[in-house]
Amino acid sequence: PPLDLIGAWRLTSYVKADTQVRYRPEDYMLFSRSHWTHLAYFNRDPRDRDFAEAHHGTYRITGPDTLILEADMELHMDPKMEFQKTPVWYGPAATIRSKYRVEGSTVVMDFASGAQVVIERIE
């Protein structure tokens, strides 16, 4: 059956592309028929040293195991500057290509960059 992303998802695992370090963030992805939003919180202790990011855009499933996320907005906030050189970073619009596979109640997305996310449906 075709992939149905519509609804709310919890991101249960995130692998950072350049370091291949796996994180367990507080993270959510929301999908409508055509748009997606991603909100993430990492490294919550201590709270003032948190990391957060948000993305928004459109998406389309392009094949039985491929999808494209178009990001028209990207924002990263990292006061400790572990992941970036400035406390706040606004990314340019981007096309994010992904392979995906469904594993029970989860969807694993392997991005061309080397990053990986695992999401689990919550609604």
PDB file of C-alpha atoms in Angstrom:
ATOM      1  CA  PRO A   1       0.000   0.000   0.000  1.00  0.00           C
ATOM      2  CA  PRO A   2       1.125   3.580  -0.568  1.00  0.00           C
ATOM      3  CA  LEU A   3       2.750   5.403   2.324  1.00  0.00           C
ATOM      4  CA  ASP A   4       0.238   7.438   4.364  1.00  0.00           C
ATOM      5  CA  LEU A   5       2.016  10.133   6.364  1.00  0.00           C
ATOM      6  CA  ILE A   6      -1.046  12.272   7.181  1.00  0.00           C
ATOM      7  CA  GLY A   7      -1.204  12.871  10.927  1.00  0.00           C
ATOM      8  CA  ALA A   8       1.095  13.405  13.897  1.00  0.00           C
ATOM      9  CA  TRP A   9       4.348  11.485  14.361  1.00  0.00           C
ATOM     10  CA  ARG A  10       6.945  11.282  17.132  1.00  0.00           C
ATOM     11  CA  LEU A  11      10.535  11.128  15.990  1.00  0.00           C
ATOM     12  CA  THR A  12      12.089   8.333  18.042  1.00  0.00           C
ATOM     13  CA  SER A  13      15.620   8.483  16.616  1.00  0.00           C
ATOM     14  CA  TYR A  14      17.769  10.961  14.694  1.00  0.00           C
ATOM     15  CA  VAL A  15      21.210  10.250  13.210  1.00  0.00           C
ATOM     16  CA  LYS A  16      23.248  13.388  12.469  1.00  0.00           C
ATOM     17  CA  ALA A  17      24.664  13.254   8.940  1.00  0.00           C
ATOM     18  CA  ASP A  18      28.237  14.420   9.483  1.00  0.00           C
ATOM     19  CA  THR A  19      28.997  12.565  12.736  1.00  0.00           C
ATOM     20  CA  GLN A  20      26.588   9.595  12.467  1.00  0.00           C
ATOM     21  CA  VAL A  21      25.765  10.136  16.168  1.00  0.00           C
ATOM     22  CA  ARG A  22      22.291   8.869  17.106  1.00  0.00           C
ATOM     23  CA  TYR A  23      20.116  11.157  19.255  1.00  0.00           C
ATOM     24  CA  ARG A  24      16.799  10.512  21.016  1.00  0.00           C
ATOM     25  CA  PRO A  25      15.157  13.933  20.747  1.00  0.00           C
ATOM     26  CA  GLU A  26      11.787  15.245  21.833  1.00  0.00           C
ATOM     27  CA  ASP A  27      10.644  15.675  18.296  1.00  0.00           C
ATOM     28  CA  TYR A  28       7.425  15.776  16.295  1.00  0.00           C
ATOM     29  CA  MET A  29       6.511  15.784  12.633  1.00  0.00           C
ATOM     30  CA  LEU A  30       3.065  16.749  11.368  1.00  0.00           C
ATOM     31  CA  PHE A  31       1.860  15.928   7.862  1.00  0.00           C
ATOM     32  CA  SER A  32      -1.217  17.134   5.994  1.00  0.00           C
ATOM     33  CA  ARG A  33      -2.032  15.977   2.463  1.00  0.00           C
ATOM     34  CA  SER A  34       0.691  18.220   1.039  1.00  0.00           C
ATOM     35  CA  HIS A  35       2.584  20.020   3.844  1.00  0.00           C
ATOM     36  CA  TRP A  36       4.829  18.974   6.711  1.00  0.00           C
ATOM     37  CA  THR A  37       6.164  20.629   9.862  1.00  0.00           C
ATOM     38  CA  HIS A  38       9.017  19.387  12.006  1.00  0.00           C
ATOM     39  CA  LEU A  39       9.719  20.595  15.573  1.00  0.00           C
ATOM     40  CA  ALA A  40      12.658  19.192  17.544  1.00  0.00           C
ATOM     41  CA  TYR A  41      14.256  19.664  20.970  1.00  0.00           C
ATOM     42  CA  PHE A  42      17.641  18.129  21.796  1.00  0.00           C
ATOM     43  CA  ASN A  43      19.983  18.094  24.813  1.00  0.00           C
ATOM     44  CA  ARG A  44      17.443  19.402  27.318  1.00  0.00           C
ATOM     45  CA  ASP A  45      19.716  19.284  30.406  1.00  0.00           C
ATOM     46  CA  PRO A  46      20.573  21.908  31.390  1.00  0.00           C
ATOM     47  CA  ARG A  47      17.612  23.666  29.829  1.00  0.00           C
ATOM     48  CA  ASP A  48      19.506  26.836  28.868  1.00  0.00           C
ATOM     49  CA  ARG A  49      21.880  24.732  26.782  1.00  0.00           C
ATOM     50  CA  ASP A  50      19.105  23.178  24.698  1.00  0.00           C
ATOM     51  CA  PHE A  51      19.060  22.839  20.912  1.00  0.00           C
ATOM     52  CA  ALA A  52      15.921  23.300  18.842  1.00  0.00           C
ATOM     53  CA  GLU A  53      15.073  23.227  15.179  1.00  0.00           C
ATOM     54  CA  ALA A  54      12.011  23.671  13.021  1.00  0.00           C
ATOM     55  CA  HIS A  55      11.228  23.025   9.370  1.00  0.00           C
ATOM     56  CA  HIS A  56       8.178  23.580   7.198  1.00  0.00           C
ATOM     57  CA  GLY A  57       7.354  22.897   3.577  1.00  0.00           C
ATOM     58  CA  THR A  58       5.610  20.618   1.140  1.00  0.00           C
ATOM     59  CA  TYR A  59       6.260  16.949   0.471  1.00  0.00           C
ATOM     60  CA  ARG A  60       5.490  14.314  -2.092  1.00  0.00           C
ATOM     61  CA  ILE A  61       5.911  10.578  -2.237  1.00  0.00           C
ATOM     62  CA  THR A  62       7.795   9.908  -5.459  1.00  0.00           C
ATOM     63  CA  GLY A  63       7.931   6.114  -5.494  1.00  0.00           C
ATOM     64  CA  PRO A  64       7.376   2.944  -3.472  1.00  0.00           C
ATOM     65  CA  ASP A  65      10.414   3.785  -1.292  1.00  0.00           C
ATOM     66  CA  THR A  66      11.235   7.445  -2.040  1.00  0.00           C
ATOM     67  CA  LEU A  67       9.916  10.829  -0.987  1.00  0.00           C
ATOM     68  CA  ILE A  68      10.914  14.460  -1.277  1.00  0.00           C
ATOM     69  CA  LEU A  69      10.518  17.054   1.464  1.00  0.00           C
ATOM     70  CA  GLU A  70      10.676  20.636   0.205  1.00  0.00           C
ATOM     71  CA  ALA A  71      11.741  22.898   3.084  1.00  0.00           C
ATOM     72  CA  ASP A  72      10.648  26.496   2.623  1.00  0.00           C
ATOM     73  CA  MET A  73      11.617  27.390   6.205  1.00  0.00           C
ATOM     74  CA  GLU A  74      14.426  26.080   8.395  1.00  0.00           C
ATOM     75  CA  LEU A  75      15.432  27.456  11.787  1.00  0.00           C
ATOM     76  CA  HIS A  76      18.063  26.134  14.214  1.00  0.00           C
ATOM     77  CA  MET A  77      18.693  27.547  17.699  1.00  0.00           C
ATOM     78  CA  ASP A  78      21.777  26.294  19.527  1.00  0.00           C
ATOM     79  CA  PRO A  79      22.953  28.610  22.351  1.00  0.00           C
ATOM     80  CA  LYS A  80      25.903  26.338  23.163  1.00  0.00           C
ATOM     81  CA  MET A  81      26.950  26.245  19.460  1.00  0.00           C
ATOM     82  CA  GLU A  82      27.615  22.502  19.452  1.00  0.00           C
ATOM     83  CA  PHE A  83      25.885  21.912  16.110  1.00  0.00           C
ATOM     84  CA  GLN A  84      26.506  25.266  14.430  1.00  0.00           C
ATOM     85  CA  LYS A  85      28.759  28.331  14.551  1.00  0.00           C
ATOM     86  CA  THR A  86      26.058  30.826  15.595  1.00  0.00           C
ATOM     87  CA  PRO A  87      23.322  30.649  18.257  1.00  0.00           C
ATOM     88  CA  VAL A  88      20.552  31.058  15.638  1.00  0.00           C
ATOM     89  CA  TRP A  89      20.716  29.904  12.026  1.00  0.00           C
ATOM     90  CA  TYR A  90      18.116  30.326   9.275  1.00  0.00           C
ATOM     91  CA  GLY A  91      18.500  27.891   6.424  1.00  0.00           C
ATOM     92  CA  PRO A  92      17.726  28.525   2.785  1.00  0.00           C
ATOM     93  CA  ALA A  93      14.924  26.722   0.990  1.00  0.00           C
ATOM     94  CA  ALA A  94      16.007  23.159   0.267  1.00  0.00           C
ATOM     95  CA  THR A  95      14.956  19.948  -1.425  1.00  0.00           C
ATOM     96  CA  ILE A  96      15.492  16.960   0.868  1.00  0.00           C
ATOM     97  CA  ARG A  97      15.510  13.574  -0.871  1.00  0.00           C
ATOM     98  CA  SER A  98      14.855  10.451   1.143  1.00  0.00           C
ATOM     99  CA  LYS A  99      14.568   6.714   0.845  1.00  0.00           C
ATOM    100  CA  TYR A 100      12.072   5.248   3.281  1.00  0.00           C
ATOM    101  CA  ARG A 101      10.929   1.921   4.606  1.00  0.00           C
ATOM    102  CA  VAL A 102       8.022   0.970   6.817  1.00  0.00           C
ATOM    103  CA  GLU A 103       8.864  -1.206   9.828  1.00  0.00           C
ATOM    104  CA  GLY A 104       5.659  -2.032  11.708  1.00  0.00           C
ATOM    105  CA  SER A 105       4.332   1.226  13.199  1.00  0.00           C
ATOM    106  CA  THR A 106       7.455   3.211  12.270  1.00  0.00           C
ATOM    107  CA  VAL A 107       8.815   4.802   9.118  1.00  0.00           C
ATOM    108  CA  VAL A 108      12.601   5.014   8.668  1.00  0.00           C
ATOM    109  CA  MET A 109      13.791   7.847   6.423  1.00  0.00           C
ATOM    110  CA  ASP A 110      17.359   7.693   5.115  1.00  0.00           C
ATOM    111  CA  PHE A 111      18.304  11.069   3.645  1.00  0.00           C
ATOM    112  CA  ALA A 112      20.804  11.620   0.850  1.00  0.00           C
ATOM    113  CA  SER A 113      22.905  13.679   3.311  1.00  0.00           C
ATOM    114  CA  GLY A 114      23.509  10.606   5.487  1.00  0.00           C
ATOM    115  CA  ALA A 115      21.037  11.710   8.177  1.00  0.00           C
ATOM    116  CA  GLN A 116      18.350   9.302   9.295  1.00  0.00           C
ATOM    117  CA  VAL A 117      15.070   9.777  11.154  1.00  0.00           C
ATOM    118  CA  VAL A 118      12.746   7.154  12.570  1.00  0.00           C
ATOM    119  CA  ILE A 119       9.166   8.300  13.150  1.00  0.00           C
ATOM    120  CA  GLU A 120       6.282   6.568  14.900  1.00  0.00           C
ATOM    121  CA  ARG A 121       2.647   7.532  14.350  1.00  0.00           C
ATOM    122  CA  ILE A 122       0.905   9.009  17.389  1.00  0.00           C
ATOM    123  CA  GLU A 123      -2.342  10.200  15.679  1.00  0.00           C
TER     124      GLU A 123
END
